[in-house]
Amino acid sequence: MDLDLANIEKAARVIDPQFLDTPQYVDELLDRTVTVKLETANPIRSFKGRGADFALSALDPGTRVVCASSGNFGQAVAYAGRARGMRVQVFVPRTINPGKQARMEAFGARVSPAGPDGSAARAAAAAYAAEHPDVVFLRDGFQPAIAEGAGTIGVELAAGQAFDAVVLPVGDGALISGVARWIKAHSPTTRVVGVNAAGAPSMLRSLEAGHAVAIERADTFAEGISVCLPIEESVRRARELIDEMVLVTDEAIAAAMERAARTLGVLLEPAGAAGLAAIATGQVAGERLATVLTGANPRPEQLGELLARLAR
């Protein structure tokens, strides 16, 4: 296991305080006690700032950094890079949420559209880094520091509490690996449940096979967890740390977004509601559950549809 508990503790001291100690509270949802943690209450409205900032904390000011992103990770690297005096370039799919692109650029990043999807953007970022030896390629889900930074969510969730299960959306796998690393060490009876979109079950298929498996294409509106091929290192960590994977449909995610807006007062993006959707559809056993609302950067059309549902 390459995720170090001491590094997770260190991350809780090093990460920009704006990303730490996010609100969490118990809400009586679905006839069970569910602790929800709002990783939307920070400058990028996503949990990604924790891992990006911890990874960049090890680099010197002035370092050139490149990454690929469908939106939230790029925002995180751009924000943390600006704060730490680094130049950031983000390769993105041409279909990127325009709001997320605008935020990256507002944080000072150079944004380079590359290809129709996340795989093309990652390939472009890797090629750029290979051609420029002075550039650091930060790949979401690959460097242990990214997962260790995300693991600080586990520190905060587990403080003085015990859960039957912690339920987390799974895209690149950094969030669930980091949180599970801490939870398994401090509450070994707590199950860690990962959630894939039904139209992008790449991590579930990979865990079934025992190695990274590509799906032909992702078919989900939850772009934050729309991954066609997980990173092998991420799959290896997940095999050791995740107890179970479940799938949720886009319809269930949309219903969870509406529930979050009505009950919790948060306008989530689809990936941010995946854990709540898994609980709402009865796929997670236990009376004391926890989930993380991971992002609130919906596309304009998604926000419009959500507001229309709320007006009915």
Short mmCIF file of C-alpha atoms in Angstrom, two decimals:
data_model
loop_
_atom_site.label_atom_id
_atom_site.label_comp_id
_atom_site.label_asym_id
_atom_site.label_seq_id
_atom_site.Cartn_x
_atom_site.Cartn_y
_atom_site.Cartn_z
CA MET A 1 0.00 0.00 0.00
CA ASP A 2 1.57 3.26 -1.14
CA LEU A 3 -0.84 5.54 0.74
CA ASP A 4 0.80 6.60 4.01
CA LEU A 5 -1.30 7.36 7.10
CA ALA A 6 1.38 9.77 8.30
CA ASN A 7 1.07 11.67 5.02
CA ILE A 8 -2.69 11.95 5.46
CA GLU A 9 -2.07 13.43 8.90
CA LYS A 10 0.51 15.76 7.40
CA ALA A 11 -1.91 16.79 4.67
CA ALA A 12 -4.38 17.94 7.32
CA ARG A 13 -1.71 20.41 8.48
CA VAL A 14 -0.41 21.46 5.05
CA ILE A 15 -3.49 21.88 2.87
CA ASP A 16 -4.96 25.35 2.41
CA PRO A 17 -7.43 25.72 5.33
CA GLN A 18 -10.12 26.82 2.86
CA PHE A 19 -10.46 23.18 1.81
CA LEU A 20 -10.44 21.66 5.30
CA ASP A 21 -13.10 21.10 7.98
CA THR A 22 -15.98 21.34 5.54
CA PRO A 23 -19.50 21.14 7.01
CA GLN A 24 -20.86 17.74 7.94
CA TYR A 25 -24.03 16.96 9.76
CA VAL A 26 -26.54 14.22 10.39
CA ASP A 27 -29.77 14.29 8.42
CA GLU A 28 -32.57 11.79 8.85
CA LEU A 29 -32.77 10.70 5.23
CA LEU A 30 -34.60 7.64 3.97
CA ASP A 31 -35.47 6.40 7.49
CA ARG A 32 -31.78 6.04 8.34
CA THR A 33 -29.16 8.20 10.00
CA VAL A 34 -27.00 9.62 7.23
CA THR A 35 -24.04 11.92 7.82
CA VAL A 36 -23.53 14.14 4.80
CA LYS A 37 -20.28 16.01 4.24
CA LEU A 38 -20.44 19.08 2.01
CA GLU A 39 -17.28 19.28 -0.07
CA THR A 40 -18.94 22.09 -1.99
CA ALA A 41 -18.23 24.80 0.58
CA ASN A 42 -14.87 25.99 -0.77
CA PRO A 43 -13.55 28.23 -3.58
CA ILE A 44 -13.84 25.52 -6.28
CA ARG A 45 -17.04 23.88 -4.96
CA SER A 46 -15.39 20.44 -5.04
CA PHE A 47 -13.30 18.08 -2.90
CA LYS A 48 -10.49 18.11 -5.48
CA GLY A 49 -8.69 21.02 -3.84
CA ARG A 50 -7.43 18.82 -1.03
CA GLY A 51 -5.45 16.38 -3.15
CA ALA A 52 -4.23 18.95 -5.66
CA ASP A 53 -2.98 21.30 -2.97
CA PHE A 54 -1.19 18.54 -1.05
CA ALA A 55 0.51 17.27 -4.21
CA LEU A 56 1.63 20.79 -5.19
CA SER A 57 2.90 21.51 -1.67
CA ALA A 58 5.91 19.29 -2.43
CA LEU A 59 6.93 21.34 -5.50
CA ASP A 60 8.97 24.52 -5.69
CA PRO A 61 7.37 27.87 -6.55
CA GLY A 62 7.76 28.56 -10.24
CA THR A 63 7.31 24.90 -11.22
CA ARG A 64 5.39 24.37 -14.44
CA VAL A 65 2.51 21.93 -13.93
CA VAL A 66 0.31 20.22 -16.50
CA CYS A 67 -2.78 18.08 -15.95
CA ALA A 68 -5.88 16.83 -17.72
CA SER A 69 -9.36 17.33 -16.38
CA SER A 70 -13.06 17.29 -17.16
CA GLY A 71 -13.31 20.31 -14.87
CA ASN A 72 -13.01 20.03 -11.09
CA PHE A 73 -9.46 18.68 -10.87
CA GLY A 74 -8.31 21.34 -13.31
CA GLN A 75 -9.92 24.02 -11.18
CA ALA A 76 -8.19 22.60 -8.11
CA VAL A 77 -4.74 22.52 -9.72
CA ALA A 78 -5.24 26.01 -11.14
CA TYR A 79 -6.33 27.43 -7.78
CA ALA A 80 -3.61 25.73 -5.74
CA GLY A 81 -0.98 26.46 -8.38
CA ARG A 82 -1.77 30.17 -8.39
CA ALA A 83 -1.59 30.29 -4.60
CA ARG A 84 1.78 28.53 -4.64
CA GLY A 85 3.30 30.56 -7.48
CA MET A 86 3.18 27.87 -10.19
CA ARG A 87 2.25 28.02 -13.86
CA VAL A 88 -0.54 25.60 -14.71
CA GLN A 89 -1.76 24.26 -18.04
CA VAL A 90 -4.89 22.12 -18.19
CA PHE A 91 -5.83 19.92 -21.14
CA VAL A 92 -9.58 19.45 -21.33
CA PRO A 93 -12.07 17.67 -23.61
CA ARG A 94 -13.79 19.91 -26.15
CA THR A 95 -17.09 19.08 -24.45
CA ILE A 96 -16.03 20.62 -21.13
CA ASN A 97 -18.56 22.45 -18.98
CA PRO A 98 -18.00 26.09 -20.01
CA GLY A 99 -18.43 27.25 -16.44
CA LYS A 100 -15.61 25.01 -15.26
CA GLN A 101 -13.34 26.21 -18.06
CA ALA A 102 -14.06 29.83 -17.17
CA ARG A 103 -13.15 29.16 -13.54
CA MET A 104 -9.84 27.52 -14.49
CA GLU A 105 -8.96 30.52 -16.60
CA ALA A 106 -10.01 32.89 -13.83
CA PHE A 107 -7.58 31.08 -11.54
CA GLY A 108 -4.79 31.78 -14.04
CA ALA A 109 -4.49 28.45 -15.84
CA ARG A 110 -3.90 28.07 -19.55
CA VAL A 111 -6.69 25.83 -20.85
CA SER A 112 -6.08 23.70 -23.93
CA PRO A 113 -9.03 21.80 -25.49
CA ALA A 114 -7.87 18.41 -26.78
CA GLY A 115 -10.10 15.76 -28.27
CA PRO A 116 -13.66 14.67 -27.65
CA ASP A 117 -13.27 13.15 -24.17
CA GLY A 118 -11.17 12.78 -21.05
CA SER A 119 -8.97 10.06 -22.52
CA ALA A 120 -7.89 12.34 -25.35
CA ALA A 121 -7.18 15.15 -22.90
CA ARG A 122 -5.03 12.86 -20.74
CA ALA A 123 -3.10 11.67 -23.79
CA ALA A 124 -2.47 15.27 -24.84
CA ALA A 125 -1.28 16.22 -21.35
CA ALA A 126 1.05 13.21 -21.18
CA ALA A 127 2.48 13.99 -24.62
CA TYR A 128 3.07 17.61 -23.66
CA ALA A 129 4.86 16.59 -20.46
CA ALA A 130 7.03 14.11 -22.39
CA GLU A 131 8.10 16.89 -24.75
CA HIS A 132 8.88 19.32 -21.91
CA PRO A 133 11.11 17.67 -19.27
CA ASP A 134 10.81 20.66 -16.92
CA VAL A 135 7.03 20.19 -16.64
CA VAL A 136 5.45 18.14 -13.84
CA PHE A 137 2.53 16.00 -15.03
CA LEU A 138 -0.04 15.75 -12.25
CA ARG A 139 -2.40 12.88 -13.07
CA ASP A 140 -5.53 12.57 -10.98
CA GLY A 141 -5.64 9.17 -9.30
CA PHE A 142 -1.97 8.38 -9.97
CA GLN A 143 0.26 10.24 -7.49
CA PRO A 144 -0.25 8.97 -3.92
CA ALA A 145 -0.28 12.55 -2.60
CA ILE A 146 -3.54 13.27 -4.43
CA ALA A 147 -5.31 10.39 -2.67
CA GLU A 148 -3.59 11.23 0.63
CA GLY A 149 -4.89 14.79 0.42
CA ALA A 150 -8.39 13.47 -0.23
CA GLY A 151 -7.88 11.17 2.75
CA THR A 152 -8.22 14.15 5.08
CA ILE A 153 -11.96 13.86 4.42
CA GLY A 154 -11.76 10.50 6.18
CA VAL A 155 -9.98 12.10 9.14
CA GLU A 156 -12.80 14.60 9.54
CA LEU A 157 -15.60 12.09 8.98
CA ALA A 158 -14.24 9.57 11.46
CA ALA A 159 -13.49 12.01 14.28
CA GLY A 160 -15.57 10.74 17.19
CA GLN A 161 -18.01 8.85 14.93
CA ALA A 162 -18.53 5.30 13.76
CA PHE A 163 -20.41 4.27 10.64
CA ASP A 164 -21.72 1.02 9.25
CA ALA A 165 -20.68 2.21 5.79
CA VAL A 166 -19.11 5.17 4.04
CA VAL A 167 -20.46 5.64 0.49
CA LEU A 168 -18.39 7.52 -2.09
CA PRO A 169 -18.57 8.29 -5.81
CA VAL A 170 -15.75 6.71 -7.83
CA GLY A 171 -14.19 8.27 -10.89
CA ASP A 172 -10.39 8.19 -10.92
CA GLY A 173 -10.43 6.59 -7.45
CA ALA A 174 -8.34 9.09 -5.48
CA LEU A 175 -11.19 10.10 -3.17
CA ILE A 176 -12.31 6.62 -2.17
CA SER A 177 -8.75 5.29 -1.82
CA GLY A 178 -7.63 8.12 0.42
CA VAL A 179 -10.73 8.09 2.61
CA ALA A 180 -10.76 4.29 2.82
CA ARG A 181 -7.09 4.19 3.81
CA TRP A 182 -7.86 6.26 6.89
CA ILE A 183 -11.23 4.68 7.70
CA LYS A 184 -9.90 1.11 7.47
CA ALA A 185 -7.05 1.94 9.86
CA HIS A 186 -9.26 3.63 12.44
CA SER A 187 -12.63 1.89 12.05
CA PRO A 188 -11.97 -1.53 10.50
CA THR A 189 -15.59 -2.66 10.80
CA THR A 190 -16.83 0.20 8.62
CA ARG A 191 -17.55 -0.88 5.06
CA VAL A 192 -16.38 1.33 2.22
CA VAL A 193 -18.80 1.33 -0.70
CA GLY A 194 -17.92 2.83 -4.08
CA VAL A 195 -20.45 4.13 -6.57
CA ASN A 196 -20.09 4.06 -10.36
CA ALA A 197 -22.58 5.50 -12.80
CA ALA A 198 -24.35 2.63 -14.54
CA GLY A 199 -23.22 4.06 -17.86
CA ALA A 200 -19.56 4.16 -16.79
CA PRO A 201 -18.87 1.03 -14.70
CA SER A 202 -15.13 0.95 -15.36
CA MET A 203 -13.95 0.60 -11.76
CA LEU A 204 -16.53 -2.09 -10.99
CA ARG A 205 -15.47 -4.07 -14.06
CA SER A 206 -11.80 -3.57 -13.17
CA LEU A 207 -12.27 -4.85 -9.64
CA GLU A 208 -14.13 -7.87 -10.98
CA ALA A 209 -11.24 -8.60 -13.35
CA GLY A 210 -8.47 -7.80 -10.87
CA HIS A 211 -6.83 -5.23 -13.14
CA ALA A 212 -7.70 -2.07 -15.07
CA VAL A 213 -10.37 -2.77 -17.69
CA ALA A 214 -11.53 -0.34 -20.36
CA ILE A 215 -15.16 0.10 -21.25
CA GLU A 216 -15.98 0.95 -24.86
CA ARG A 217 -17.57 4.27 -24.00
CA ALA A 218 -19.07 6.12 -21.05
CA ASP A 219 -22.76 6.92 -21.30
CA THR A 220 -23.70 9.11 -18.33
CA PHE A 221 -24.35 12.77 -17.59
CA ALA A 222 -22.20 12.46 -14.44
CA GLU A 223 -19.03 13.65 -16.13
CA GLY A 224 -17.05 13.76 -12.88
CA ILE A 225 -17.22 9.96 -12.62
CA SER A 226 -17.28 9.24 -16.36
CA VAL A 227 -14.09 7.19 -16.71
CA CYS A 228 -13.48 4.69 -19.50
CA LEU A 229 -10.17 3.27 -18.24
CA PRO A 230 -9.06 3.54 -14.60
CA ILE A 231 -5.40 3.96 -13.75
CA GLU A 232 -3.80 0.64 -12.80
CA GLU A 233 -2.38 2.09 -9.56
CA SER A 234 -5.83 3.28 -8.59
CA VAL A 235 -7.32 -0.15 -9.25
CA ARG A 236 -4.61 -1.77 -7.14
CA ARG A 237 -5.43 0.50 -4.19
CA ALA A 238 -9.16 -0.04 -4.66
CA ARG A 239 -8.77 -3.82 -4.62
CA GLU A 240 -7.26 -3.57 -1.15
CA LEU A 241 -9.50 -0.89 0.30
CA ILE A 242 -13.00 -1.02 -1.22
CA ASP A 243 -15.50 -3.53 0.16
CA GLU A 244 -18.18 -3.19 -2.49
CA MET A 245 -19.09 -1.35 -5.69
CA VAL A 246 -22.64 -0.45 -6.74
CA LEU A 247 -24.12 1.16 -9.84
CA VAL A 248 -26.62 4.02 -10.03
CA THR A 249 -28.57 5.15 -13.07
CA ASP A 250 -28.69 8.71 -14.33
CA GLU A 251 -32.35 8.77 -13.30
CA ALA A 252 -31.42 7.89 -9.72
CA ILE A 253 -28.69 10.54 -9.71
CA ALA A 254 -31.12 13.18 -10.99
CA ALA A 255 -33.56 12.24 -8.21
CA ALA A 256 -30.75 12.53 -5.66
CA MET A 257 -29.83 15.97 -6.99
CA GLU A 258 -33.43 17.03 -6.46
CA ARG A 259 -33.46 15.50 -2.97
CA ALA A 260 -30.24 17.35 -2.06
CA ALA A 261 -31.70 20.63 -3.27
CA ARG A 262 -34.99 20.18 -1.42
CA THR A 263 -33.67 18.62 1.78
CA LEU A 264 -30.09 19.86 2.13
CA GLY A 265 -30.24 23.12 0.20
CA VAL A 266 -27.35 22.24 -2.14
CA LEU A 267 -27.40 22.38 -5.96
CA LEU A 268 -25.11 19.48 -6.82
CA GLU A 269 -23.57 18.40 -10.10
CA PRO A 270 -24.47 14.81 -11.05
CA ALA A 271 -21.26 13.15 -9.83
CA GLY A 272 -21.63 14.94 -6.51
CA ALA A 273 -24.95 13.21 -5.88
CA ALA A 274 -23.91 9.65 -6.76
CA GLY A 275 -23.32 8.52 -3.17
CA LEU A 276 -26.68 9.89 -2.08
CA ALA A 277 -28.31 8.13 -5.04
CA ALA A 278 -26.86 4.77 -3.95
CA ILE A 279 -28.28 5.23 -0.45
CA ALA A 280 -31.65 6.41 -1.76
CA THR A 281 -32.03 3.37 -4.02
CA GLY A 282 -31.48 1.00 -1.10
CA GLN A 283 -28.21 -0.47 -2.32
CA VAL A 284 -26.23 0.14 0.88
CA ALA A 285 -26.93 -1.84 4.04
CA GLY A 286 -26.63 -0.33 7.51
CA GLU A 287 -28.36 2.17 9.76
CA ARG A 288 -25.47 4.62 10.26
CA LEU A 289 -24.18 5.76 6.92
CA ALA A 290 -22.00 8.58 5.63
CA THR A 291 -21.59 10.06 2.20
CA VAL A 292 -19.74 12.96 0.65
CA LEU A 293 -21.39 15.52 -1.63
CA THR A 294 -18.37 15.92 -3.83
CA GLY A 295 -19.12 18.79 -6.19
CA ALA A 296 -21.53 21.58 -7.06
CA ASN A 297 -20.51 22.70 -10.54
CA PRO A 298 -23.40 21.54 -12.76
CA ARG A 299 -23.55 22.40 -16.44
CA PRO A 300 -25.96 25.24 -17.25
CA GLU A 301 -28.44 22.82 -18.82
CA GLN A 302 -28.23 20.50 -15.80
CA LEU A 303 -28.88 23.40 -13.45
CA GLY A 304 -31.81 24.46 -15.60
CA GLU A 305 -33.32 20.99 -15.51
CA LEU A 306 -32.82 20.76 -11.74
CA LEU A 307 -34.53 24.10 -11.19
CA ALA A 308 -37.40 22.96 -13.41
CA ARG A 309 -37.81 19.80 -11.31
CA LEU A 310 -37.87 21.90 -8.17
CA ALA A 311 -40.56 24.17 -9.61
CA ARG A 312 -42.98 21.30 -10.27
#
